[in-house]
Structure formats: C-alpha cells, structure tokens
Coordinates of C-alpha atoms in Angstrom, one line a residue:
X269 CA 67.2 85.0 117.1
X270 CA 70.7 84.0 115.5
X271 CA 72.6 84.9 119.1
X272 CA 69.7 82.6 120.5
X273 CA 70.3 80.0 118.2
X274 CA 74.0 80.2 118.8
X275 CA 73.7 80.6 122.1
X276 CA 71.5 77.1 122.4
X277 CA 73.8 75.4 120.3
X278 CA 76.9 76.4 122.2
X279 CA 75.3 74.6 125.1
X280 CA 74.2 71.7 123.3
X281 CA 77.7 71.2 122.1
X282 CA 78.5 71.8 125.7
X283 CA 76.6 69.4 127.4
X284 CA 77.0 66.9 124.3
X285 CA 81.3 67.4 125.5
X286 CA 80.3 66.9 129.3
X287 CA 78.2 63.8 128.3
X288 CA 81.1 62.1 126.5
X289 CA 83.7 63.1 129.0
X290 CA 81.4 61.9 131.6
X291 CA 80.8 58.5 129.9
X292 CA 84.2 58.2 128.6
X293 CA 86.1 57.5 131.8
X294 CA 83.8 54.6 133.3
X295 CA 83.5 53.2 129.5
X296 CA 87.5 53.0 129.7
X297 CA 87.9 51.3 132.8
X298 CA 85.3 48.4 131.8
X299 CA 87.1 48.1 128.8
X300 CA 90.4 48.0 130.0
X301 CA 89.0 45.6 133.2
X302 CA 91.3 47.1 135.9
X303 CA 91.2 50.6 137.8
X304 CA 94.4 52.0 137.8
X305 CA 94.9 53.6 141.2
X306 CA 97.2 56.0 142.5
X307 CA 98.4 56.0 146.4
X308 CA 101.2 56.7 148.8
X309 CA 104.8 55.6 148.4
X310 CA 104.4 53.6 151.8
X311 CA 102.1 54.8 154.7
X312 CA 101.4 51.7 157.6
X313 CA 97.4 51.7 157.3
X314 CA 96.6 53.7 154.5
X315 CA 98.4 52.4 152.2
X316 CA 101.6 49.9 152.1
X317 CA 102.8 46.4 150.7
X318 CA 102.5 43.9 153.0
X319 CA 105.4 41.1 153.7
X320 CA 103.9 39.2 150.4
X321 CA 104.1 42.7 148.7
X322 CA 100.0 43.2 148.7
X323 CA 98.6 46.6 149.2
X324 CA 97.1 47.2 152.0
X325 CA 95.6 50.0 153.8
X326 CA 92.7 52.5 154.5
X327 CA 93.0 54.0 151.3
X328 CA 93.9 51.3 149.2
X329 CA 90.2 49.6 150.0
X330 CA 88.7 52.7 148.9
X331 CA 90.1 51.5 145.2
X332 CA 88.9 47.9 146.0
X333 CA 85.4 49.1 146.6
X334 CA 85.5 50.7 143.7
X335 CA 86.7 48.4 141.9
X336 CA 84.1 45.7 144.0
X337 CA 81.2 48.1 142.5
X338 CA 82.3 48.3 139.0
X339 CA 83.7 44.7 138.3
X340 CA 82.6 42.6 141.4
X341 CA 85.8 41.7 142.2
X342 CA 87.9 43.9 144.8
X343 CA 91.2 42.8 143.6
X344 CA 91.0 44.1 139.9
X345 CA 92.9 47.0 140.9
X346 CA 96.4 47.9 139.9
X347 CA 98.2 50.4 142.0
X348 CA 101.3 52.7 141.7
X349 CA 102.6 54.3 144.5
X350 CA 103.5 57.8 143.8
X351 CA 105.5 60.4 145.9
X352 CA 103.3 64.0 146.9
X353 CA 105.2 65.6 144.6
X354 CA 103.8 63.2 141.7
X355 CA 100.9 62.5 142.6
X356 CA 98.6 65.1 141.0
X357 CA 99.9 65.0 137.7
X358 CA 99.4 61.4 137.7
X359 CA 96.0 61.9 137.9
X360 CA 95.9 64.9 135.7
X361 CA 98.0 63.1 133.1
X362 CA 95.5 60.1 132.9
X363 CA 97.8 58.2 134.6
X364 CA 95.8 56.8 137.2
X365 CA 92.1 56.5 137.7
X366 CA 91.9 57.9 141.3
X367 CA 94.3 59.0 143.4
X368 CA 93.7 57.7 146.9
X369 CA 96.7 58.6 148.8
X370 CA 95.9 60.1 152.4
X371 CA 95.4 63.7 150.3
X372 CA 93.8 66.6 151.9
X373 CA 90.7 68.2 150.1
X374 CA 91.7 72.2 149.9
X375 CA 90.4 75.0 147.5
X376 CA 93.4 75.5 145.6
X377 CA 93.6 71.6 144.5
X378 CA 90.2 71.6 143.7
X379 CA 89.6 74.5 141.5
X380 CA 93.1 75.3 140.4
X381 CA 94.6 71.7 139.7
X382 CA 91.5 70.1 137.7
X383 CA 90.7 67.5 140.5
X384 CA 86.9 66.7 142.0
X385 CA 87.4 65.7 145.6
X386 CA 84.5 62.8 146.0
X387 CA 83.8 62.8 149.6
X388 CA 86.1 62.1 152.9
X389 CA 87.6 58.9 154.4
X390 CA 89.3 60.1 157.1
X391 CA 88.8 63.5 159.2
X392 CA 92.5 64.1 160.2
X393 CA 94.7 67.0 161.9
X394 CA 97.9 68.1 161.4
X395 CA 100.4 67.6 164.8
X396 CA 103.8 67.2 165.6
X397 CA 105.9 64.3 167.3
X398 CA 108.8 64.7 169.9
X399 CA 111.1 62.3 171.8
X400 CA 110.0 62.4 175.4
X401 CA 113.1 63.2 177.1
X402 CA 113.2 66.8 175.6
X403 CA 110.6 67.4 178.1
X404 CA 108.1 69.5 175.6
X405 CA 104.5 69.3 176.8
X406 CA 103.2 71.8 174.2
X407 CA 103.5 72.5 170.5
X408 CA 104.2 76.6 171.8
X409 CA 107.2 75.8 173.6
X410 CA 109.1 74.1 170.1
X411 CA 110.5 78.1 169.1
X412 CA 113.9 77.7 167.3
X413 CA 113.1 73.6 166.4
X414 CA 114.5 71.9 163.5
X415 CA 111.2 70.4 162.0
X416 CA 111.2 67.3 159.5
X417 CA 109.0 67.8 156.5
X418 CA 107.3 66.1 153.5
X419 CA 107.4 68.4 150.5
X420 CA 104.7 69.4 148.5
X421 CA 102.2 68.9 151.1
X422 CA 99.8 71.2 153.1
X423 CA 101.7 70.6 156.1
X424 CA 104.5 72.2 154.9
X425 CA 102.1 75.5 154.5
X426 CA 100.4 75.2 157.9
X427 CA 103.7 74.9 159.8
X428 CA 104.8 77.6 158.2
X429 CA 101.3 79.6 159.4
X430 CA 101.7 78.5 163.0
X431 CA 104.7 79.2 163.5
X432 CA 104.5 82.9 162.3
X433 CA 101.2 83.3 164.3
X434 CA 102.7 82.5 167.6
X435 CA 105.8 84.5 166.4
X436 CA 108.2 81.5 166.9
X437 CA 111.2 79.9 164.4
X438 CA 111.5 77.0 162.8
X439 CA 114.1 75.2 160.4
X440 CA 112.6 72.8 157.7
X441 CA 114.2 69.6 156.7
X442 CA 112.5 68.5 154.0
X443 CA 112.1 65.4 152.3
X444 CA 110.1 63.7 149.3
X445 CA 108.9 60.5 151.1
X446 CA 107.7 59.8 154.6
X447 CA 110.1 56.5 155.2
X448 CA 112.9 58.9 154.7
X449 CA 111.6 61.4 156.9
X450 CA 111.4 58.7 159.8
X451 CA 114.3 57.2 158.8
X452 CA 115.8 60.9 159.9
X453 CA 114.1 61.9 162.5
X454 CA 114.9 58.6 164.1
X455 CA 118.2 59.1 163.7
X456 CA 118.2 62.6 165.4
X457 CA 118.2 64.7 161.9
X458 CA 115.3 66.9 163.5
X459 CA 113.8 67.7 166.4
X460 CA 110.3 67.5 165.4
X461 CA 108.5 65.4 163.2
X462 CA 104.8 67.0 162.0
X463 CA 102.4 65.7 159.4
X464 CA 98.7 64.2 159.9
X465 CA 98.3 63.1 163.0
X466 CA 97.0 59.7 161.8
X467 CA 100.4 59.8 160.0
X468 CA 102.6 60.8 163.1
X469 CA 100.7 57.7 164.7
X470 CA 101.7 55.2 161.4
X471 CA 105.3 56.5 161.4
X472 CA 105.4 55.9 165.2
X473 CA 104.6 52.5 165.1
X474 CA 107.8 52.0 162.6
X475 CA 110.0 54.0 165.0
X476 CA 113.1 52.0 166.8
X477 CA 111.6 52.5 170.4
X478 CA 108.1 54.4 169.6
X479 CA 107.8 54.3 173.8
X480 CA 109.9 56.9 173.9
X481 CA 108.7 59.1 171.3
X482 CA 104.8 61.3 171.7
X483 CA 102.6 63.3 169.9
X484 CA 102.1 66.9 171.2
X485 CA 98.3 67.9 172.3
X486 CA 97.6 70.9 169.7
X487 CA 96.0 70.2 166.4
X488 CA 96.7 72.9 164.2
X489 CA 94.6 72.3 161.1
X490 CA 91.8 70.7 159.6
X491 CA 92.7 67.5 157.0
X492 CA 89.9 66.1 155.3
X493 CA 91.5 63.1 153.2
X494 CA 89.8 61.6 150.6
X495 CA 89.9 60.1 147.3
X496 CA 89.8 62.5 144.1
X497 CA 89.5 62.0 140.3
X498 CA 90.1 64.4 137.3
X499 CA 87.6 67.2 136.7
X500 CA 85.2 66.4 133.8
X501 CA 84.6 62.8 134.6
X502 CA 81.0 63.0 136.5
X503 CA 80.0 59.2 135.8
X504 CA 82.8 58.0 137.0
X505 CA 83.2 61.0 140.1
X506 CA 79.3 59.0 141.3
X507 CA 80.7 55.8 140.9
X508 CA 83.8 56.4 143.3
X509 CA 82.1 58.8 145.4
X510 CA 79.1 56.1 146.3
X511 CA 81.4 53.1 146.2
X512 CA 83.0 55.4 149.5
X513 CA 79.0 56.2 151.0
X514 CA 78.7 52.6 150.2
X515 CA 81.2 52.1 153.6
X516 CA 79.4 54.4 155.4
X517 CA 75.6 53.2 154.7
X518 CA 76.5 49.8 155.4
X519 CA 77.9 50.4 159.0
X520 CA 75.1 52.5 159.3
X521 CA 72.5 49.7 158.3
X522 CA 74.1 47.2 160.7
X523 CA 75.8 45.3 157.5
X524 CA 78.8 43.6 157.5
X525 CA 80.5 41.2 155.6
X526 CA 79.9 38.8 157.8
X527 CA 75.8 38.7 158.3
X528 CA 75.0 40.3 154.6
X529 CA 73.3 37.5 153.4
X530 CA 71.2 37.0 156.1
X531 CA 70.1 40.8 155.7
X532 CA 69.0 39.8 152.2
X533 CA 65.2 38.8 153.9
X534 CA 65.2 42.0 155.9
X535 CA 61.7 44.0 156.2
X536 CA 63.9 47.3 155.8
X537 CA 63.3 48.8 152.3
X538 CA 67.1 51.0 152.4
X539 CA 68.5 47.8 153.1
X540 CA 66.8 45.7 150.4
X541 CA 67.6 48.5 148.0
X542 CA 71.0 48.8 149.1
X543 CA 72.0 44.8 148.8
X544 CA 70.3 44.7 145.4
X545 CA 66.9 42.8 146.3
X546 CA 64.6 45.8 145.0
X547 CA 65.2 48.3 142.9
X548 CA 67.8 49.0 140.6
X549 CA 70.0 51.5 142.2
X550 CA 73.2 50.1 140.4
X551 CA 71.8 50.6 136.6
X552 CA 71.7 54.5 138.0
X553 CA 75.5 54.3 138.2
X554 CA 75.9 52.0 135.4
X555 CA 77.6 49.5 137.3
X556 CA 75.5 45.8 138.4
X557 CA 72.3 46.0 140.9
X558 CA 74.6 44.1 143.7
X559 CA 77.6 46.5 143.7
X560 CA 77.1 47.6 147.2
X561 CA 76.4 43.7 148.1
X562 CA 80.1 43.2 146.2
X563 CA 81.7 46.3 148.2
X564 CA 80.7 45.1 151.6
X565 CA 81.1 41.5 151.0
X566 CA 84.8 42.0 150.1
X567 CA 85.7 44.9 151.4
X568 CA 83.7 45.2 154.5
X569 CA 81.9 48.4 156.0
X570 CA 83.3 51.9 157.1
X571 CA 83.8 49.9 160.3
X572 CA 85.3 46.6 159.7
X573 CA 87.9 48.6 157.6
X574 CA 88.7 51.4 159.9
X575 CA 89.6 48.7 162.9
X576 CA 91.3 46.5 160.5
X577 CA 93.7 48.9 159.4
X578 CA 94.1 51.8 161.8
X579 CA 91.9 51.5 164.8
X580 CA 92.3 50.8 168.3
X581 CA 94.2 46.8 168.0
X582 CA 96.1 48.0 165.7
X583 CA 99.8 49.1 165.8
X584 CA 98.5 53.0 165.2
X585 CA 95.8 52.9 167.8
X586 CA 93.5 55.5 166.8
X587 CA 90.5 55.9 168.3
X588 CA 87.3 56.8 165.7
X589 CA 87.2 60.1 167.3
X590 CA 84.8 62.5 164.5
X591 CA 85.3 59.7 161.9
X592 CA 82.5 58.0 163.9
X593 CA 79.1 58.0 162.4
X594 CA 76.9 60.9 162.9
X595 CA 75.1 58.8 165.0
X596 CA 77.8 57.8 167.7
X597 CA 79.1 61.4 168.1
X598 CA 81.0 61.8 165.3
X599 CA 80.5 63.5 161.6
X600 CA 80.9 60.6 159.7
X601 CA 78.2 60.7 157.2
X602 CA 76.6 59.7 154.0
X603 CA 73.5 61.1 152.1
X604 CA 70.3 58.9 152.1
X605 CA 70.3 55.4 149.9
X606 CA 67.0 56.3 147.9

C-alpha cells in the first residue's frame, strides 16, 4: 500500500509540475504582451528585414499568427535573428519563445536537444547550385568539388552521406551565415553551393547574375521545416501548433483575408466554428474565440502567405509542389477543426 501511495503521489506531483510548466509559458507571454521570436540571420522569404528594416518572411508570419491568436494583433512580436549555431540554445535558454527559422525537424533535435517540433510549414529538400558554364547536369558528376557550407546544420551531415555513398570527394567551406556563404560562392570561393533547395532558390535571387547560375536535378534529403518551442511547454506547444493549422484550415475552407467577413453568415458549421461565430474553440487554447478570425485577417491563409513570400511572382519562384494541400496533390495537411 505505501509503494502505492508513493507511487500515486509521485505522479500527482508529476502531473502537478507538467501542469505548471504547461501553464507557465502562455501565462508569461500574456503578461509580458509580446512573443519573443527567434529566426534566421537573413533568408529572402522566410525571414529578412525589409528596406524599412521590418521582418518579413515565410517564417516570420508563423510568429505573427501566433502572436494574431494570442493578442489579436500580428505585430506584437519581437524578433532576434540568430545564426544556426545559436539558435537552439536560444530557445533552450528561454531566450526566445519559438524559434521559427527555416529548421528541419530530425530525431536527434527533438529528443536529444529538449525541443517539440509543432508541425511543418514548408516540405523542403536539400540540393546543390552550380554556375552553368561548368557544364554539370548532375549532382554525380560534382566528385573532387569544393562545396560551400552553413555550419551546424543538417546539410552539412547529408553532404557528407552522399558523397560517401556514391564514393566521390568533396572539400567543405564552411561558414556561419548564409549572406556570407553567397557572398563567397559568388565570388568563386567554391564550386558548389548546397542547402535547402527553397534556400538555394532565396540565395539565387540575391546572386550578381542568377541567369547564369542553376540548381542541379537530385534531391538528396527530406527537410521538414517548421517552428519548434522548448520541451515541457504543452499549452503553449497547442497554441503555436494550431495558430500554424490555423493557415492550413483556412485555405482549405476557402477563407481569406479578403472575403472573411462575409463567411461569417456561412451555413458551414467548421467554418462558423473556426471564425468564432459558434462555439468556443479559442477558450480550449486559452487564447479569444476569434483567434483564427485575427490569424487569417492579418496574416492571411497558408495560401495568401506562401505566394506572397516565396511562390511563383516572386523573386524565388517556387512552385507549391507537396506543400500543396492534400487536396490539390500535395501533403499539406491539418487535422479536423472540431
């Protein structure tokens, strides 16, 4: 009976702990009235100041949505820009909220570093870019290349796995930040440039004469990006992980930031539930009923922010590719609004 009793107590005390650590996080950004969040040092459409020093980007309106849910207001967000090499223990630290910075969801940082990766943003691929006029039509043909690299990054590990599976050599030259790794590969430091293939088409668009530069055919990894908070912090995990479904479910639902009030009178009982009419899907998260209104009304849906920052009329011209909805072809995808 006493091991029982101790036994029960231990996980009362246990789940007690996890409550408060849960509650703590969300309770501290309300208080403070800002979300502190962490993101690149500078990558065009994820995230980057703009010419009036604004951030801007893919993954910076992650943090506004979040920040659209919690406060209503998209632009009570603070950021700081932090280099791959910082960026974890930012987060671990308690230095930033979230870290939404173009970061690849792996094993290893999930168990071993103390994050919780809260869903996807961006399905990417690791590739590599090469001026034209070396005449290189395929990544197997780059044996002996000098190769410019971002430290502290999984691409750094996968080059080195491809290029000892198809028995081939390479020479790193490796850098902290991706402007300096343009900055020298534009100027002929390296051969080869390889990163995220999203990236490769950012950094491209920066390049002296991008024209003359391409991206090699073979994709030789899987890079799920997404934003990721500390371990312990499940409140505030649903809160950022549904502010991101929130982008999803409204493309899905036709909703934009454009015809949103309209959809207020719809029939449709997701949609109703999901701009705040019925229901009270918000007090769940302990953020307002109209959060996801908030999200899409300032922020937009999955859509309006993937063509505003890195789709096809923009300067990285990316197609939606598998970051198309489930239901266009692609695995884009968010669990039901109920």
């Amino acid at each position: 009976m006493r091991v029982r009793s101790v036994v029960i107590a231990a996980a009362t005390a246990t789940m007690a702990f996890a409550g408060s650590a849960q509650a703590n996080l969300l309770d501290d950004v309300k208080a403070k009235g800002f979300i502190q969040c962490g993101v690149s040092t500078g990558l065009a459409g994820f995230s980057a100041p703009n010419d009036q020093g604004k951030w801007e980007g893919f993954d910076v309106d992650v943090c506004r949505a979040v920040a659209a849910a919690v406060f209503g207001d998209a632009e009570k967000v603070k950021f700081t820009p932090l280099t791959t090499k910082e960026r974890f223990t930012a987060l671990q630290s308690g230095e930033i909220d979230v870290l939404s910075a173009n970061t690849t969801w792996t094993l290893t940082r999930d168990v071993n570093l103390g994050l919780e990766f809260i869903g996807v943003n961006y399905y990417d691929g690791q590739g590599f870019m090469i001026r034209k006029e070396l005449g290189i039509k395929s990544a197997k043909e780059l044996d002996g290349a000098s190769v410019c690299i971002q430290t502290g990054t999984t691409t750094e590990l996968n080059l080195a796995d491809y290029f000892r599976t198809n028995n081939m050599q390479f020479t790193s030259v490796v850098f902290e930040k991706a402007d300096e790794i343009r900055v020298a590969y534009d100027a002929g430091r390296c051969d080869v440039y390889t990163t995220d293939r999203s990236g490769l088409a950012a950094q491209r668009s920066l390049l002296k004469a991008p024209d003359e530069h391409m991206v090699l055919p073979e994709v030789i990894s899987k890079e799920p990006l997404g934003p990721s908070i500390r371990h312990g912090q499940s409140e505030w995990g649903d809160v950022v992980r549904w502010a991101l479904f929130a982008l999803v479910i409204g493309e899905e639902l036709g909703i934009t930031s454009d015809n949103l009030d309209s959809m207020k009178t719809s029939a449709n009982p997701e949609i109703r539930r999901f701009l705040g009419v019925e229901g009270e899907m918000g007090k769940q998260l302990g953020v307002p009923d109209d959060w996801a209104y908030n999200i899409i009304k300032q922020v937009g849906n999955y859509s309006e922010v993937y063509e505003r920052h890195v789709g096809v009329n923009t300067p990285l011209q990316l197609e939606r590719g598998i970051n198309a909805l489930w239901t266009a072809g692609g695995i884009m995808y968010a669990p039901p609004f109920r």
